[in-house]
PDB file of C-alpha atoms and ligand atoms in Angstrom:
ATOM      1  CA  MET A   1     -29.770  84.854   9.214  1.00 96.00           C
ATOM      2  CA  LYS A   2     -27.702  83.503  11.677  1.00 98.00           C
ATOM      3  CA  ILE A   3     -25.099  85.049  14.280  1.00 98.00           C
ATOM      4  CA  GLY A   4     -22.095  83.595  14.430  1.00 98.00           C
ATOM      5  CA  CYS A   5     -18.601  83.800  15.977  1.00 98.00           C
ATOM      6  CA  GLN A   6     -14.937  82.895  15.289  1.00 98.00           C
ATOM      7  CA  GLU A   7     -13.545  80.342  17.206  1.00 97.00           C
ATOM      8  CA  THR A   8     -10.459  82.315  18.658  1.00 97.00           C
ATOM      9  CA  LEU A   9     -12.891  85.027  19.904  1.00 98.00           C
ATOM     10  CA  LEU A  10     -14.545  82.790  22.404  1.00 97.00           C
ATOM     11  CA  PRO A  11     -13.710  82.104  26.074  1.00 96.00           C
ATOM     12  CA  GLY A  12     -13.110  78.801  27.207  1.00 95.00           C
ATOM     13  CA  ASN A  13      -9.653  75.919  26.803  1.00 94.00           C
ATOM     14  CA  SER A  14     -10.602  73.710  24.783  1.00 95.00           C
ATOM     15  CA  ILE A  15     -12.891  73.491  21.600  1.00 95.00           C
ATOM     16  CA  LYS A  16     -15.566  71.881  23.344  1.00 96.00           C
ATOM     17  CA  GLU A  17     -15.719  74.223  26.015  1.00 97.00           C
ATOM     18  CA  LYS A  18     -15.913  77.162  23.243  1.00 97.00           C
ATOM     19  CA  PHE A  19     -19.021  75.782  21.671  1.00 98.00           C
ATOM     20  CA  LYS A  20     -20.420  75.235  24.847  1.00 97.00           C
ATOM     21  CA  ILE A  21     -20.436  78.802  25.732  1.00 97.00           C
ATOM     22  CA  ALA A  22     -21.400  79.549  22.134  1.00 98.00           C
ATOM     23  CA  LYS A  23     -24.376  77.991  22.786  1.00 97.00           C
ATOM     24  CA  GLU A  24     -24.749  79.400  25.988  1.00 96.00           C
ATOM     25  CA  ILE A  25     -24.395  82.841  24.512  1.00 97.00           C
ATOM     26  CA  GLY A  26     -27.155  81.969  21.456  1.00 96.00           C
ATOM     27  CA  PHE A  27     -24.587  81.933  18.635  1.00 98.00           C
ATOM     28  CA  GLU A  28     -25.895  79.867  15.746  1.00 98.00           C
ATOM     29  CA  GLY A  29     -22.427  78.702  14.447  1.00 98.00           C
ATOM     30  CA  ILE A  30     -19.010  78.697  14.798  1.00 98.00           C
ATOM     31  CA  GLU A  31     -15.959  79.734  12.139  1.00 98.00           C
ATOM     32  CA  VAL A  32     -12.549  77.797  12.605  1.00 97.00           C
ATOM     33  CA  ILE A  33      -9.728  78.795  11.766  1.00 95.00           C
ATOM     34  CA  GLY A  34      -8.495  76.853   8.876  1.00 95.00           C
ATOM     35  CA  ARG A  35      -4.376  76.588   9.901  1.00 95.00           C
ATOM     36  CA  ASN A  36      -5.202  74.438  12.812  1.00 90.00           C
ATOM     37  CA  LEU A  37      -7.250  71.912  10.462  1.00 95.00           C
ATOM     38  CA  LEU A  38      -4.658  72.147   7.999  1.00 95.00           C
ATOM     39  CA  GLU A  39      -1.638  71.134   9.878  1.00 94.00           C
ATOM     40  CA  ASN A  40      -3.548  69.028  12.537  1.00 93.00           C
ATOM     41  CA  PRO A  41      -6.301  67.378  10.044  1.00 92.00           C
ATOM     42  CA  GLU A  42      -6.786  64.884  12.687  1.00 91.00           C
ATOM     43  CA  ASN A  43      -8.602  67.301  15.120  1.00 94.00           C
ATOM     44  CA  VAL A  44     -11.495  67.144  11.987  1.00 97.00           C
ATOM     45  CA  GLU A  45     -13.485  64.314  13.365  1.00 96.00           C
ATOM     46  CA  GLU A  46     -12.910  66.330  16.925  1.00 96.00           C
ATOM     47  CA  TYR A  47     -14.346  69.502  15.272  1.00 97.00           C
ATOM     48  CA  LYS A  48     -17.352  67.451  13.854  1.00 97.00           C
ATOM     49  CA  LYS A  49     -18.214  65.538  16.870  1.00 97.00           C
ATOM     50  CA  ILE A  50     -18.331  68.282  19.072  1.00 98.00           C
ATOM     51  CA  SER A  51     -20.282  70.173  16.478  1.00 98.00           C
ATOM     52  CA  GLU A  52     -22.717  67.494  16.654  1.00 97.00           C
ATOM     53  CA  ASP A  53     -22.546  67.025  20.393  1.00 97.00           C
ATOM     54  CA  GLU A  54     -23.231  70.866  21.351  1.00 97.00           C
ATOM     55  CA  GLY A  55     -25.743  71.594  18.534  1.00 96.00           C
ATOM     56  CA  ILE A  56     -23.525  74.314  17.077  1.00 97.00           C
ATOM     57  CA  LYS A  57     -22.711  74.059  13.317  1.00 98.00           C
ATOM     58  CA  ILE A  58     -19.607  75.185  12.027  1.00 98.00           C
ATOM     59  CA  SER A  59     -20.215  77.926   9.363  1.00 98.00           C
ATOM     60  CA  SER A  60     -16.959  78.631   7.475  1.00 98.00           C
ATOM     61  CA  ILE A  61     -13.304  78.313   7.441  1.00 98.00           C
ATOM     62  CA  CYS A  62     -11.115  81.466   8.105  1.00 97.00           C
ATOM     63  CA  ALA A  63      -8.063  81.033   5.511  1.00 92.00           C
ATOM     64  CA  GLY A  64      -5.119  78.884   6.579  1.00 95.00           C
ATOM     65  CA  TYR A  65      -3.623  78.657   3.469  1.00 96.00           C
ATOM     66  CA  ARG A  66       0.009  79.163   3.565  1.00 95.00           C
ATOM     67  CA  ASN A  67       0.835  80.907   0.683  1.00 97.00           C
ATOM     68  CA  PHE A  68      -0.854  83.397  -1.691  1.00 98.00           C
ATOM     69  CA  LEU A  69      -2.481  82.967  -5.330  1.00 98.00           C
ATOM     70  CA  LEU A  70      -0.508  85.850  -6.389  1.00 98.00           C
ATOM     71  CA  GLU A  71       3.444  85.388  -5.017  1.00 98.00           C
ATOM     72  CA  PRO A  72       5.678  85.986  -8.213  1.00 98.00           C
ATOM     73  CA  GLU A  73       6.870  82.102  -7.695  1.00 98.00           C
ATOM     74  CA  LEU A  74       5.249  79.309  -9.413  1.00 98.00           C
ATOM     75  CA  GLU A  75       6.222  76.891  -6.787  1.00 98.00           C
ATOM     76  CA  ASN A  76       4.335  79.216  -3.509  1.00 98.00           C
ATOM     77  CA  ARG A  77       1.448  79.621  -5.649  1.00 98.00           C
ATOM     78  CA  GLU A  78       1.341  76.019  -6.046  1.00 98.00           C
ATOM     79  CA  LYS A  79       1.148  75.772  -2.373  1.00 98.00           C
ATOM     80  CA  ALA A  80      -1.210  77.777  -1.984  1.00 98.00           C
ATOM     81  CA  ARG A  81      -3.598  76.142  -4.323  1.00 98.00           C
ATOM     82  CA  LYS A  82      -2.697  72.677  -2.401  1.00 98.00           C
ATOM     83  CA  ASP A  83      -3.578  73.979   0.513  1.00 98.00           C
ATOM     84  CA  ILE A  84      -6.876  75.934  -0.754  1.00 98.00           C
ATOM     85  CA  LYS A  85      -7.451  72.419  -2.109  1.00 98.00           C
ATOM     86  CA  LYS A  86      -7.283  70.513   1.041  1.00 98.00           C
ATOM     87  CA  LEU A  87      -8.625  72.914   3.087  1.00 98.00           C
ATOM     88  CA  LEU A  88     -12.296  72.781   1.020  1.00 98.00           C
ATOM     89  CA  GLU A  89     -11.879  69.352   1.639  1.00 98.00           C
ATOM     90  CA  ILE A  90     -12.186  69.833   5.166  1.00 98.00           C
ATOM     91  CA  GLY A  91     -14.642  72.401   4.778  1.00 98.00           C
ATOM     92  CA  SER A  92     -16.901  69.590   2.739  1.00 98.00           C
ATOM     93  CA  GLU A  93     -16.520  67.278   5.503  1.00 97.00           C
ATOM     94  CA  LEU A  94     -17.622  69.786   8.223  1.00 98.00           C
ATOM     95  CA  GLY A  95     -20.326  70.868   5.845  1.00 98.00           C
ATOM     96  CA  VAL A  96     -19.629  74.284   6.331  1.00 98.00           C
ATOM     97  CA  VAL A  97     -20.541  77.047   4.132  1.00 98.00           C
ATOM     98  CA  GLY A  98     -17.158  77.779   2.787  1.00 98.00           C
ATOM     99  CA  LEU A  99     -12.876  79.136   2.755  1.00 98.00           C
ATOM    100  CA  ILE A 100     -12.692  82.222   2.959  1.00 98.00           C
ATOM    101  CA  LEU A 101      -9.823  83.134   0.212  1.00 98.00           C
ATOM    102  CA  VAL A 102      -7.292  86.594   0.449  1.00 98.00           C
ATOM    103  CA  PRO A 103      -5.987  86.363  -2.673  1.00 98.00           C
ATOM    104  CA  ILE A 104      -2.861  88.708  -1.490  1.00 98.00           C
ATOM    105  CA  PHE A 105      -2.120  91.105   1.798  1.00 98.00           C
ATOM    106  CA  GLY A 106      -0.388  94.503   1.451  1.00 98.00           C
ATOM    107  CA  ARG A 107       1.228  95.427  -1.568  1.00 98.00           C
ATOM    108  CA  PRO A 108       1.535  93.735  -5.069  1.00 98.00           C
ATOM    109  CA  GLN A 109       4.477  90.847  -4.724  1.00 98.00           C
ATOM    110  CA  ILE A 110       4.857  90.476  -8.689  1.00 97.00           C
ATOM    111  CA  SER A 111       7.166  92.923 -10.872  1.00 96.00           C
ATOM    112  CA  ASP A 112       5.338  95.772 -13.079  1.00 97.00           C
ATOM    113  CA  LEU A 113       5.617  95.513 -16.627  1.00 98.00           C
ATOM    114  CA  SER A 114       4.714  99.132 -17.336  1.00 97.00           C
ATOM    115  CA  PRO A 115       3.904 100.152 -20.145  1.00 98.00           C
ATOM    116  CA  TYR A 116       2.917  96.508 -20.891  1.00 98.00           C
ATOM    117  CA  LYS A 117       0.875  95.567 -18.531  1.00 98.00           C
ATOM    118  CA  ASN A 118       1.292  97.292 -14.505  1.00 98.00           C
ATOM    119  CA  ALA A 119       1.308  94.911 -11.443  1.00 98.00           C
ATOM    120  CA  PHE A 120      -2.487  95.144 -10.838  1.00 98.00           C
ATOM    121  CA  GLU A 121      -3.573  93.983 -14.375  1.00 98.00           C
ATOM    122  CA  LEU A 122      -1.096  91.294 -14.276  1.00 98.00           C
ATOM    123  CA  GLU A 123      -2.479  90.098 -10.593  1.00 98.00           C
ATOM    124  CA  LYS A 124      -5.894  90.077 -11.813  1.00 98.00           C
ATOM    125  CA  GLU A 125      -5.150  88.006 -14.736  1.00 98.00           C
ATOM    126  CA  LEU A 126      -2.826  85.707 -12.498  1.00 98.00           C
ATOM    127  CA  LEU A 127      -6.229  85.231 -10.246  1.00 98.00           C
ATOM    128  CA  LEU A 128      -8.586  84.334 -12.739  1.00 98.00           C
ATOM    129  CA  PHE A 129      -5.718  81.988 -14.516  1.00 98.00           C
ATOM    130  CA  GLN A 130      -6.029  80.275 -11.299  1.00 98.00           C
ATOM    131  CA  LEU A 131      -9.203  80.073 -10.385  1.00 98.00           C
ATOM    132  CA  PRO A 132     -10.850  77.700 -12.724  1.00 98.00           C
ATOM    133  CA  GLU A 133      -8.653  75.209 -10.733  1.00 98.00           C
ATOM    134  CA  LEU A 134      -9.529  75.769  -7.539  1.00 98.00           C
ATOM    135  CA  VAL A 135     -13.799  76.081  -8.355  1.00 98.00           C
ATOM    136  CA  GLU A 136     -13.522  72.632 -10.105  1.00 98.00           C
ATOM    137  CA  THR A 137     -12.399  70.980  -6.334  1.00 98.00           C
ATOM    138  CA  ALA A 138     -14.980  73.926  -4.658  1.00 98.00           C
ATOM    139  CA  GLU A 139     -17.520  72.094  -6.876  1.00 98.00           C
ATOM    140  CA  ARG A 140     -16.620  68.572  -6.798  1.00 98.00           C
ATOM    141  CA  VAL A 141     -16.484  68.142  -2.759  1.00 98.00           C
ATOM    142  CA  LYS A 142     -19.394  70.957  -2.693  1.00 98.00           C
ATOM    143  CA  CYS A 143     -17.726  74.010  -0.354  1.00 98.00           C
ATOM    144  CA  SER A 144     -17.677  77.267  -1.951  1.00 98.00           C
ATOM    145  CA  ILE A 145     -14.788  79.587  -1.981  1.00 98.00           C
ATOM    146  CA  LEU A 146     -15.749  83.203  -0.549  1.00 98.00           C
ATOM    147  CA  LEU A 147     -13.257  86.023  -1.693  1.00 98.00           C
ATOM    148  CA  GLU A 148     -12.834  88.159   0.646  1.00 98.00           C
ATOM    149  CA  PRO A 149     -12.966  92.436   0.409  1.00 98.00           C
ATOM    150  CA  LEU A 150     -10.461  94.230   2.076  1.00 98.00           C
ATOM    151  CA  ASN A 151      -9.727  97.538   3.534  1.00 98.00           C
ATOM    152  CA  ARG A 152      -6.975  99.369   1.368  1.00 98.00           C
ATOM    153  CA  TYR A 153      -4.577  99.125   4.592  1.00 98.00           C
ATOM    154  CA  GLU A 154      -4.741  95.461   4.505  1.00 98.00           C
ATOM    155  CA  THR A 155      -4.758  94.478   0.653  1.00 98.00           C
ATOM    156  CA  HIS A 156      -4.276  96.696  -2.358  1.00 98.00           C
ATOM    157  CA  PHE A 157      -6.037  94.361  -4.231  1.00 98.00           C
ATOM    158  CA  LEU A 158      -9.980  93.511  -3.730  1.00 98.00           C
ATOM    159  CA  ASN A 159     -11.327  96.452  -1.647  1.00 98.00           C
ATOM    160  CA  LYS A 160     -14.788  96.142  -2.639  1.00 98.00           C
ATOM    161  CA  LEU A 161     -17.631  93.993  -3.136  1.00 98.00           C
ATOM    162  CA  GLU A 162     -17.799  95.137  -6.943  1.00 98.00           C
ATOM    163  CA  GLN A 163     -14.223  94.091  -7.680  1.00 98.00           C
ATOM    164  CA  ALA A 164     -15.311  90.655  -6.298  1.00 98.00           C
ATOM    165  CA  VAL A 165     -18.616  90.386  -8.100  1.00 98.00           C
ATOM    166  CA  GLU A 166     -15.766  90.669 -11.672  1.00 98.00           C
ATOM    167  CA  TYR A 167     -14.358  87.584 -10.624  1.00 98.00           C
ATOM    168  CA  CYS A 168     -17.672  85.964  -9.975  1.00 98.00           C
ATOM    169  CA  GLU A 169     -19.387  86.922 -12.661  1.00 98.00           C
ATOM    170  CA  LYS A 170     -16.211  85.602 -15.049  1.00 98.00           C
ATOM    171  CA  ILE A 171     -15.623  82.045 -13.709  1.00 98.00           C
ATOM    172  CA  ASN A 172     -19.935  81.794 -13.480  1.00 98.00           C
ATOM    173  CA  SER A 173     -19.731  78.650 -10.167  1.00 98.00           C
ATOM    174  CA  PRO A 174     -22.312  78.494  -7.472  1.00 98.00           C
ATOM    175  CA  TYR A 175     -19.045  77.721  -5.824  1.00 98.00           C
ATOM    176  CA  LEU A 176     -17.171  81.139  -6.257  1.00 98.00           C
ATOM    177  CA  ARG A 177     -19.047  83.650  -3.654  1.00 98.00           C
ATOM    178  CA  ILE A 178     -18.115  86.492  -1.834  1.00 98.00           C
ATOM    179  CA  MET A 179     -18.111  86.999   1.562  1.00 98.00           C
ATOM    180  CA  ALA A 180     -19.227  90.744   2.628  1.00 98.00           C
ATOM    181  CA  ASP A 181     -17.162  91.763   6.327  1.00 98.00           C
ATOM    182  CA  PHE A 182     -19.110  95.384   7.553  1.00 98.00           C
ATOM    183  CA  PHE A 183     -15.501  96.341   9.073  1.00 98.00           C
ATOM    184  CA  HIS A 184     -13.898  96.620   5.590  1.00 98.00           C
ATOM    185  CA  MET A 185     -17.112  97.995   4.020  1.00 98.00           C
ATOM    186  CA  ASN A 186     -17.547 100.377   6.376  1.00 98.00           C
ATOM    187  CA  ILE A 187     -14.141 101.714   5.229  1.00 98.00           C
ATOM    188  CA  GLU A 188     -14.340 101.541   1.454  1.00 98.00           C
ATOM    189  CA  GLU A 189     -18.064 101.198   0.498  1.00 98.00           C
ATOM    190  CA  ALA A 190     -19.259 104.275  -0.374  1.00 98.00           C
ATOM    191  CA  ASN A 191     -22.635 102.752   0.684  1.00 98.00           C
ATOM    192  CA  ILE A 192     -22.891  99.632   2.379  1.00 98.00           C
ATOM    193  CA  TYR A 193     -26.817  99.334   1.340  1.00 98.00           C
ATOM    194  CA  GLU A 194     -26.465  99.545  -2.119  1.00 98.00           C
ATOM    195  CA  SER A 195     -23.145  97.965  -2.292  1.00 98.00           C
ATOM    196  CA  ILE A 196     -24.555  94.468  -0.436  1.00 98.00           C
ATOM    197  CA  LYS A 197     -27.768  95.010  -2.929  1.00 98.00           C
ATOM    198  CA  LYS A 198     -25.608  95.214  -5.691  1.00 98.00           C
ATOM    199  CA  ALA A 199     -23.430  92.071  -5.251  1.00 98.00           C
ATOM    200  CA  GLY A 200     -26.193  90.129  -3.472  1.00 98.00           C
ATOM    201  CA  LYS A 201     -26.627  87.477  -6.058  1.00 97.00           C
ATOM    202  CA  TRP A 202     -23.082  86.392  -4.865  1.00 98.00           C
ATOM    203  CA  ILE A 203     -23.068  87.083  -1.011  1.00 98.00           C
ATOM    204  CA  SER A 204     -22.991  83.763   0.844  1.00 98.00           C
ATOM    205  CA  HIS A 205     -21.198  84.626   4.041  1.00 98.00           C
ATOM    206  CA  VAL A 206     -20.997  87.945   6.149  1.00 98.00           C
ATOM    207  CA  HIS A 207     -18.128  89.207   9.120  1.00 98.00           C
ATOM    208  CA  LEU A 208     -19.383  91.275  11.619  1.00 98.00           C
ATOM    209  CA  ALA A 209     -17.462  93.988  13.610  1.00 98.00           C
ATOM    210  CA  ASP A 210     -18.410  97.887  14.607  1.00 98.00           C
ATOM    211  CA  SER A 211     -16.289 100.715  13.099  1.00 98.00           C
ATOM    212  CA  ASN A 212     -13.752 100.387  15.580  1.00 98.00           C
ATOM    213  CA  ARG A 213     -13.444  96.375  15.612  1.00 98.00           C
ATOM    214  CA  ILE A 214     -15.040  95.570  18.307  1.00 98.00           C
ATOM    215  CA  LEU A 215     -18.837  94.426  19.119  1.00 98.00           C
ATOM    216  CA  PRO A 216     -21.801  95.367  17.000  1.00 98.00           C
ATOM    217  CA  GLY A 217     -23.243  98.124  18.958  1.00 98.00           C
ATOM    218  CA  MET A 218     -19.809  99.580  20.337  1.00 98.00           C
ATOM    219  CA  GLY A 219     -19.075 101.411  17.733  1.00 98.00           C
ATOM    220  CA  HIS A 220     -20.811 103.921  15.161  1.00 97.00           C
ATOM    221  CA  THR A 221     -21.767 101.950  11.931  1.00 97.00           C
ATOM    222  CA  ASP A 222     -24.811 101.318  10.650  1.00 96.00           C
ATOM    223  CA  PHE A 223     -26.115  98.289  10.487  1.00 98.00           C
ATOM    224  CA  GLU A 224     -29.589  98.461  10.077  1.00 98.00           C
ATOM    225  CA  SER A 225     -29.433  99.645   6.720  1.00 98.00           C
ATOM    226  CA  GLY A 226     -26.399  96.702   5.843  1.00 98.00           C
ATOM    227  CA  PHE A 227     -29.010  93.769   7.556  1.00 98.00           C
ATOM    228  CA  LYS A 228     -32.002  95.501   5.501  1.00 98.00           C
ATOM    229  CA  ALA A 229     -30.498  94.906   2.237  1.00 98.00           C
ATOM    230  CA  LEU A 230     -29.183  91.799   3.538  1.00 98.00           C
ATOM    231  CA  LYS A 231     -32.799  90.549   4.092  1.00 98.00           C
ATOM    232  CA  GLU A 232     -33.951  91.830   0.736  1.00 98.00           C
ATOM    233  CA  ILE A 233     -30.687  89.540  -1.141  1.00 98.00           C
ATOM    234  CA  ASN A 234     -32.984  87.087   1.007  1.00 98.00           C
ATOM    235  CA  PHE A 235     -29.643  85.737   2.927  1.00 98.00           C
ATOM    236  CA  LYS A 236     -30.005  83.036   5.523  1.00 97.00           C
ATOM    237  CA  ASN A 237     -26.371  82.262   5.852  1.00 98.00           C
ATOM    238  CA  TYR A 238     -24.111  82.795   8.633  1.00 98.00           C
ATOM    239  CA  MET A 239     -22.769  86.525   9.887  1.00 98.00           C
ATOM    240  CA  VAL A 240     -19.940  85.849  11.740  1.00 98.00           C
ATOM    241  CA  LEU A 241     -18.438  88.035  14.306  1.00 98.00           C
ATOM    242  CA  GLU A 242     -14.792  88.943  13.684  1.00 98.00           C
ATOM    243  CA  CYS A 243     -13.475  91.337  16.525  1.00 98.00           C
ATOM    244  CA  GLY A 244     -12.253  92.527  19.127  1.00 98.00           C
ATOM    245  CA  VAL A 245     -14.364  92.034  22.320  1.00 98.00           C
ATOM    246  CA  PRO A 246     -14.344  93.891  25.842  1.00 98.00           C
ATOM    247  CA  GLU A 247     -14.186  92.394  29.022  1.00 97.00           C
ATOM    248  CA  PRO A 248     -16.364  91.331  30.440  1.00 97.00           C
ATOM    249  CA  LYS A 249     -16.506  89.232  27.534  1.00 96.00           C
ATOM    250  CA  SER A 250     -19.767  86.230  27.775  1.00 95.00           C
ATOM    251  CA  GLU A 251     -21.793  89.648  29.475  1.00 96.00           C
ATOM    252  CA  ASN A 252     -20.349  91.817  26.320  1.00 98.00           C
ATOM    253  CA  PHE A 253     -21.225  88.992  23.875  1.00 98.00           C
ATOM    254  CA  LYS A 254     -24.907  88.968  24.925  1.00 97.00           C
ATOM    255  CA  LYS A 255     -25.181  92.358  24.542  1.00 98.00           C
ATOM    256  CA  SER A 256     -23.883  92.699  21.000  1.00 98.00           C
ATOM    257  CA  VAL A 257     -26.212  89.571  20.172  1.00 98.00           C
ATOM    258  CA  LYS A 258     -28.893  91.305  21.806  1.00 98.00           C
ATOM    259  CA  PHE A 259     -28.504  94.481  19.647  1.00 98.00           C
ATOM    260  CA  MET A 260     -28.459  92.592  16.176  1.00 98.00           C
ATOM    261  CA  LYS A 261     -31.400  90.426  16.946  1.00 97.00           C
ATOM    262  CA  GLU A 262     -33.088  93.768  18.113  1.00 97.00           C
ATOM    263  CA  ILE A 263     -32.269  95.259  14.758  1.00 98.00           C
ATOM    264  CA  LEU A 264     -33.020  91.989  12.688  1.00 97.00           C
ATOM    265  CA  LYS A 265     -36.432  91.990  14.429  1.00 97.00           C
ATOM    266  CA  LYS A 266     -36.988  95.642  13.562  1.00 95.00           C
ATOM    267  CA  ILE A 267     -35.897  95.271   9.763  1.00 93.00           C
TER     268      ILE A 267
HETATM  269  C1  LIG B   1      -8.811  90.846   7.906  1.00 81.76           C
HETATM  270  O1  LIG B   1      -8.919  91.650   8.359  1.00 81.76           O
HETATM  271  C2  LIG B   1     -10.154  89.866   7.662  1.00 81.76           C
HETATM  272  O2  LIG B   1     -11.102  90.374   7.717  1.00 81.76           O
HETATM  273  C3  LIG B   1     -10.372  88.364   7.505  1.00 81.76           C
HETATM  274  O3  LIG B   1     -11.483  88.059   7.665  1.00 81.76           O
HETATM  275  C4  LIG B   1      -9.108  87.837   6.282  1.00 81.76           C
HETATM  276  O4  LIG B   1      -9.625  86.625   6.358  1.00 81.76           O
HETATM  277 MN1  LIG B   2     -13.150  89.049   7.512  1.00 81.76          MN
END
């Protein structure tokens, strides 16, 4: 298991400086923000070069597409699919594990057609209808789509790992996977250890934050049982920090990495 960090959390005034600092702290990967790359594709080469020069990999792309797959307007869904495909291509050039995908934030936007079908049932069908086209690109460019369940205050749609598993099983592609976020799991899963074990076959990426969404070790999440489950499913990919970082940042990052490495040694 490799520990990484989202680029936006890192101190430093340039991409190069951020990568240098990340390396110095002891991170093994950096998650980049999709929107920057989508809007400035000329930066892809720069990221690649800096990553090679500084000896630290780009682990993943976080979101970046400008619309959502479950919007009611055809035009907006088409825009979302176009951006997602472009980001998968960028991800492939950068050699990342995958692109994180949230099908929709907030409440349903499409109409409820009860008693025929409610909005949630229609959304499930709408997602399944669009996934094959996206998975085809993911397979071609060899960059996974990483479905991310979020807590109930951020989305009504995918809240638990087992809900994401449903789509992975139906589509059954090595390039449609799940990312498990400790912050969301801490709110939604009854037992993080059991949930990770059950979804194990599909988990390709992890986000890290403690119960209060600051650095692991600064809240009350039980990382030991979660990391143990990840070890038991033979998870070898990145666990990336997505959380607040209290000052002094570099010092607290190091403390948190030490805290996690000690757990990893123990399990
Ligand atoms: C949002 O809370 C989150 O966890 C992000 O990773 C969404 O892409
Ligand atoms: Mn997350």
